[in-house]
Short mmCIF file of C-alpha atoms in Angstrom, two decimals:
data_model
loop_
_atom_site.label_atom_id
_atom_site.label_comp_id
_atom_site.label_asym_id
_atom_site.label_seq_id
_atom_site.Cartn_x
_atom_site.Cartn_y
_atom_site.Cartn_z
CA MET A 1101 63.13 19.66 102.10
CA ARG A 1102 66.48 21.38 102.40
CA GLU A 1103 69.48 21.92 100.17
CA ALA A 1104 72.29 19.45 100.87
CA ILE A 1105 75.65 20.62 102.17
CA HIS A 1106 79.11 19.06 101.83
CA GLN A 1107 78.80 17.24 105.17
CA ASP A 1108 75.76 15.35 103.81
CA LYS A 1109 77.64 13.72 100.91
CA GLU A 1110 78.74 10.42 102.50
CA ARG A 1111 75.43 9.98 104.25
CA ILE A 1112 73.57 10.47 100.95
CA LEU A 1113 75.84 8.02 99.11
CA GLN A 1114 75.27 5.36 101.77
CA TYR A 1115 71.52 5.88 101.41
CA LEU A 1116 71.62 5.66 97.61
CA GLN A 1117 73.85 2.59 97.61
CA ARG A 1118 71.06 0.44 99.07
CA GLU A 1119 69.31 0.15 95.69
CA VAL A 1120 71.82 1.72 93.34
CA GLN A 1121 70.05 0.46 90.20
CA ASP A 1122 67.13 2.78 91.05
CA CYS A 1123 69.31 5.88 91.45
CA ILE A 1124 72.39 5.31 89.30
CA TYR A 1125 72.80 8.86 88.04
CA LEU A 1126 72.30 10.30 91.51
CA TYR A 1127 74.89 7.96 92.98
CA ILE A 1128 77.52 8.48 90.28
CA ASP A 1129 77.16 12.25 89.99
CA ILE A 1130 77.22 12.85 93.74
CA ALA A 1131 80.21 10.51 94.07
CA ASN A 1132 82.01 12.42 91.30
CA TYR A 1133 80.95 16.02 91.90
CA GLY A 1134 79.71 16.24 95.48
CA VAL A 1135 76.37 17.85 96.33
CA CYS A 1136 76.90 21.19 94.62
CA SER A 1137 78.74 22.34 91.51
CA GLU A 1138 78.28 24.81 88.67
CA HIS A 1139 75.62 22.68 86.96
CA MET A 1140 74.39 20.57 89.86
CA LYS A 1141 72.42 20.91 93.09
CA VAL A 1142 71.05 18.37 95.60
CA TRP A 1143 68.13 18.53 98.03
CA LEU A 1144 67.11 16.05 100.72
CA GLU A 1145 64.10 15.28 102.89
CA GLU A 1146 64.45 13.75 106.37
CA ASP A 1147 62.01 11.92 108.62
CA ALA A 1148 60.76 14.38 111.22
CA ASP A 1149 61.22 11.91 114.09
CA SER A 1150 64.22 9.76 113.22
CA ARG A 1151 66.03 12.29 110.97
CA GLU A 1152 66.70 9.44 108.54
CA LEU A 1153 66.88 10.31 104.87
CA ILE A 1154 63.67 9.56 103.00
CA LEU A 1155 64.04 11.47 99.72
CA VAL A 1156 66.89 12.83 97.58
CA VAL A 1157 66.54 15.09 94.53
CA MET A 1158 69.37 16.13 92.23
CA GLN A 1159 69.32 18.76 89.51
CA TYR A 1160 71.96 18.21 86.83
CA TYR A 1161 71.83 20.80 84.03
CA ASP A 1162 68.20 20.74 82.83
CA SER A 1163 67.00 17.55 84.53
CA PHE A 1164 65.92 16.21 87.91
CA GLN A 1165 66.74 12.75 89.29
CA ILE A 1166 64.66 11.53 92.25
CA TYR A 1167 65.09 8.65 94.69
CA SER A 1168 63.35 7.41 97.82
CA HIS A 1169 63.64 3.96 99.42
CA ARG A 1170 59.95 4.25 100.30
CA THR A 1171 57.41 2.84 97.87
CA SER A 1172 55.00 5.59 98.85
CA CYS A 1173 56.53 8.92 99.70
CA ASN A 1174 55.36 12.50 99.95
CA ILE A 1175 56.19 13.97 96.54
CA ALA A 1176 54.71 17.42 97.31
CA PRO A 1177 58.18 18.91 98.03
CA VAL A 1178 59.38 17.72 94.61
CA ALA A 1179 56.36 19.27 92.90
CA GLU A 1180 57.20 22.54 94.65
CA LEU A 1181 60.83 22.32 93.51
CA LEU A 1182 59.61 21.86 89.93
CA LYS A 1183 57.70 25.12 90.17
CA GLU A 1184 60.95 26.88 91.07
CA HIS A 1185 63.19 24.93 88.69
CA SER A 1186 61.26 24.21 85.52
CA VAL A 1187 63.56 21.52 84.15
CA ALA A 1188 62.99 19.73 80.84
CA MET A 1189 63.12 16.19 82.23
CA VAL A 1190 62.52 14.34 85.51
CA SER A 1191 63.31 10.67 86.11
CA GLY A 1192 63.09 8.16 88.92
CA ARG A 1193 61.67 4.82 89.93
CA SER A 1194 58.38 4.23 88.10
CA ASP A 1195 56.16 4.30 91.20
CA ILE A 1196 57.55 7.70 92.21
CA ILE A 1197 57.04 9.16 88.73
CA LYS A 1198 53.48 7.83 88.61
CA GLN A 1199 52.74 9.80 91.78
CA LEU A 1200 54.57 12.93 90.71
CA VAL A 1201 53.16 13.29 87.21
CA GLN A 1202 49.65 13.57 88.68
CA GLU A 1203 50.77 16.81 90.35
CA CYS A 1204 52.59 18.23 87.32
CA GLU A 1205 50.35 18.98 84.37
CA ALA A 1206 53.25 20.55 82.46
CA TYR A 1207 54.82 17.10 82.02
CA ARG A 1208 53.99 13.83 80.30
CA ALA A 1209 55.37 10.51 81.53
CA THR A 1210 56.72 7.38 79.86
CA TYR A 1211 57.92 4.22 81.55
CA GLY A 1212 60.59 1.64 80.89
CA ALA A 1213 63.06 -0.84 82.35
CA ILE A 1214 66.60 -0.84 83.72
CA TYR A 1215 69.03 -3.58 82.74
CA ILE A 1216 72.43 -4.82 83.81
CA MET A 1217 74.34 -5.30 80.57
CA ASP A 1218 75.93 -8.52 81.76
CA ARG A 1219 76.46 -10.23 78.42
CA TYR A 1220 77.98 -9.26 75.11
CA ARG A 1221 78.87 -11.08 71.94
CA ALA A 1222 82.55 -11.23 71.08
CA MET A 1223 82.78 -10.39 67.40
CA GLN A 1224 85.23 -9.37 64.73
CA SER A 1225 84.41 -6.33 62.61
CA GLU A 1226 86.20 -4.21 60.08
CA VAL A 1227 84.16 -1.20 61.22
CA GLU A 1228 86.36 1.30 63.06
CA VAL A 1229 85.04 2.48 66.43
CA LEU A 1230 86.53 5.78 67.57
CA LEU A 1231 86.71 7.38 71.01
CA ALA A 1232 85.13 10.82 70.64
CA THR A 1233 86.75 14.06 71.81
CA GLU A 1234 85.23 17.32 73.01
CA ASN A 1235 85.43 18.57 69.42
CA ASP A 1236 82.89 15.90 68.40
CA THR A 1237 80.22 16.69 70.97
CA THR A 1238 78.19 19.20 68.96
CA GLU A 1239 77.85 16.77 66.05
CA ILE A 1240 76.94 13.96 68.47
CA ALA A 1241 74.33 16.17 70.17
CA GLU A 1242 72.80 17.07 66.80
CA LEU A 1243 72.45 13.37 65.96
CA ILE A 1244 70.84 12.55 69.33
CA CYS A 1245 68.51 15.57 69.36
CA ALA A 1246 67.20 14.64 65.91
CA ASP A 1247 65.58 11.60 67.56
CA GLU A 1248 62.57 12.62 69.66
CA GLU A 1249 62.55 9.49 71.81
CA ILE A 1250 66.06 9.74 73.26
CA GLY A 1251 66.90 13.38 72.57
CA GLY A 1252 63.64 15.29 72.60
CA HIS A 1253 64.15 16.78 76.07
CA TYR A 1254 67.62 18.16 75.26
CA THR A 1255 68.83 21.14 73.31
CA VAL A 1256 71.92 20.65 71.16
CA GLU A 1257 73.82 23.26 73.17
CA ASN A 1258 72.89 21.74 76.55
CA LEU A 1259 73.62 18.14 75.57
CA SER A 1260 76.89 19.08 73.87
CA ALA A 1261 78.01 20.83 77.07
CA GLN A 1262 77.16 17.76 79.19
CA LEU A 1263 79.00 15.36 76.88
CA ALA A 1264 82.03 17.64 76.73
CA GLU A 1265 82.13 18.01 80.52
CA ARG A 1266 82.01 14.24 81.06
CA ILE A 1267 84.77 13.66 78.50
CA ARG A 1268 86.86 16.45 80.02
CA THR A 1269 86.46 15.20 83.60
CA GLY A 1270 86.77 11.51 82.77
CA THR A 1271 83.28 10.74 84.10
CA GLY A 1272 81.90 9.64 80.74
CA ARG A 1273 83.00 8.78 77.22
CA SER A 1274 81.47 8.61 73.77
CA TYR A 1275 82.18 6.07 71.04
CA ILE A 1276 81.41 6.89 67.42
CA ILE A 1277 81.44 5.43 63.92
CA ARG A 1278 82.01 7.69 60.93
CA GLU A 1279 81.13 7.32 57.26
CA ASN A 1280 82.86 9.71 54.88
CA GLY A 1281 83.86 11.84 57.85
CA VAL A 1282 80.28 12.12 59.21
CA ILE A 1283 79.23 10.61 62.57
CA VAL A 1284 76.56 8.01 61.77
CA ALA A 1285 76.53 6.03 65.05
CA HIS A 1286 77.10 6.87 68.70
CA SER A 1287 76.94 5.24 72.11
CA ALA A 1288 78.27 6.50 75.42
CA THR A 1289 78.79 6.01 79.07
CA TYR A 1290 76.67 8.94 80.23
CA ALA A 1291 78.12 8.55 83.72
CA GLU A 1292 80.93 6.54 85.31
CA ALA A 1293 82.38 5.97 88.76
CA GLU A 1294 84.48 3.24 90.32
CA GLY A 1295 83.00 -0.13 89.37
CA ILE A 1296 79.88 1.26 87.69
CA ALA A 1297 78.76 2.91 84.43
CA VAL A 1298 75.53 3.95 82.71
CA VAL A 1299 75.27 3.32 78.98
CA GLY A 1300 73.06 5.68 76.98
CA GLY A 1301 72.77 7.93 73.99
CA THR A 1302 72.89 5.01 71.58
CA ILE A 1303 71.75 6.25 68.19
CA ILE A 1304 72.25 5.21 64.58
CA LYS A 1305 71.58 7.61 61.71
CA PRO A 1306 68.26 6.50 60.12
CA GLU A 1307 69.77 5.67 56.74
CA CYS A 1308 72.34 3.38 58.43
CA ARG A 1309 69.99 1.36 60.63
CA ASN A 1310 70.16 -1.72 58.43
CA SER A 1311 73.86 -2.00 59.29
CA ASN A 1312 75.41 -3.86 62.22
CA TYR A 1313 76.62 -0.62 63.81
CA TYR A 1314 74.50 -0.98 66.95
CA MET A 1315 75.94 -4.41 67.72
CA VAL A 1316 79.49 -3.29 66.90
CA LEU A 1317 79.28 -0.23 69.17
CA SER A 1318 77.56 -2.01 72.04
CA ASN A 1319 79.94 -4.97 72.09
CA TYR A 1320 83.02 -2.79 71.73
CA MET A 1321 82.05 -0.58 74.65
CA LEU A 1322 80.96 -3.44 76.89
CA GLN A 1323 84.26 -5.22 76.32
CA GLN A 1324 86.07 -2.06 77.45
CA LEU A 1325 83.95 -1.79 80.59
CA VAL A 1326 84.27 -5.48 81.49
CA GLN A 1327 88.05 -5.24 81.17
CA GLU A 1328 87.95 -2.29 83.58
CA GLY A 1329 85.84 -4.23 86.09
CA LYS A 1330 82.78 -2.00 85.68
CA THR A 1331 79.15 -3.11 85.82
CA ALA A 1332 77.20 -1.44 83.01
CA TYR A 1333 73.54 -0.42 83.35
CA THR A 1334 71.21 0.89 80.68
CA PHE A 1335 67.68 2.30 80.49
CA SER A 1336 65.14 1.45 77.82
CA ILE A 1337 61.68 2.78 76.99
CA SER A 1338 60.93 1.58 73.45
CA ASP A 1339 59.21 -1.78 73.05
CA LYS A 1340 61.81 -2.82 70.47
CA MET A 1341 64.77 -2.19 72.77
CA ILE A 1342 63.01 -3.74 75.78
CA ARG A 1343 62.52 -6.94 73.76
CA TYR A 1344 66.19 -6.83 72.76
CA HIS A 1345 67.46 -6.36 76.32
CA ASP A 1346 65.05 -8.97 77.69
CA MET A 1347 66.72 -11.54 75.43
CA LEU A 1348 70.28 -10.54 76.24
CA HIS A 1349 70.51 -8.76 79.59
CA THR A 1350 69.20 -8.93 83.17
CA LYS A 1351 66.32 -6.65 84.10
CA CYS A 1352 66.93 -5.05 87.50
CA GLY A 1353 64.36 -2.28 87.85
CA GLU A 1354 61.61 -0.12 86.39
CA TYR A 1355 61.79 3.61 85.91
CA GLY A 1356 59.76 6.53 84.66
CA LYS A 1357 60.65 9.68 82.79
CA MET A 1358 58.69 12.93 82.75
CA VAL A 1359 59.31 15.30 79.85
CA LYS A 1360 57.94 18.82 79.69
CA ARG A 1361 55.11 19.26 77.21
CA LYS A 1362 55.91 21.46 74.23
CA SER A 1363 53.05 23.84 75.08
CA TYR A 1364 54.74 24.63 78.43
CA GLU A 1365 58.21 25.36 77.06
#
């Protein structure tokens, strides 16, 4: 496995585009930032005979994203990278994560589904949805990190920096609802490129979860994306949200997520 260079960018993007639903973050971030930036690095593995790409790994802040078109690939190089770069989270297609977690005792794995958010419910609401600014990102990060399921692998500082960077560069946006000046609901496009977006970070403050805020936020954001001609994808692990998306959206893949165990932090 070698570190990617600028000349590899288009070749990598063509490789990732084959099954973009299985490598959305990789595709969008490399399209937006190239193969190397202040908070990002990319490695690739090539077939020894044909020199074709067989594996791509990206580090973005404190996480790894992995993709291979092969259903059974040699994950030993990734395990070695994890020894050098002890990131908090690793994600990829479920079959790859099932192989990798066996080699990485410092991590635990969970599995979920990927959906195309191809339907939304047009609705009228008096609830005001606001487009967040960089000044809101610390409060948003605190809300997300208070939920172990979606924010347990982040730190407030790290997540706030990522959200602020995406807002600043136009590669992501956050939508919020406030009550008495306090952010009580949030959803975001964690990554965007031409024609594509990833929706994530959806969280409602526990005391407000009997409200319709989730539906208001989701529909508002999806309407914006549809108007812009973007296909929205989302990831879900919880049984509750998988049941919700199964009723409303089209499942297009399965993924796994490895999070570092607390005892190894």
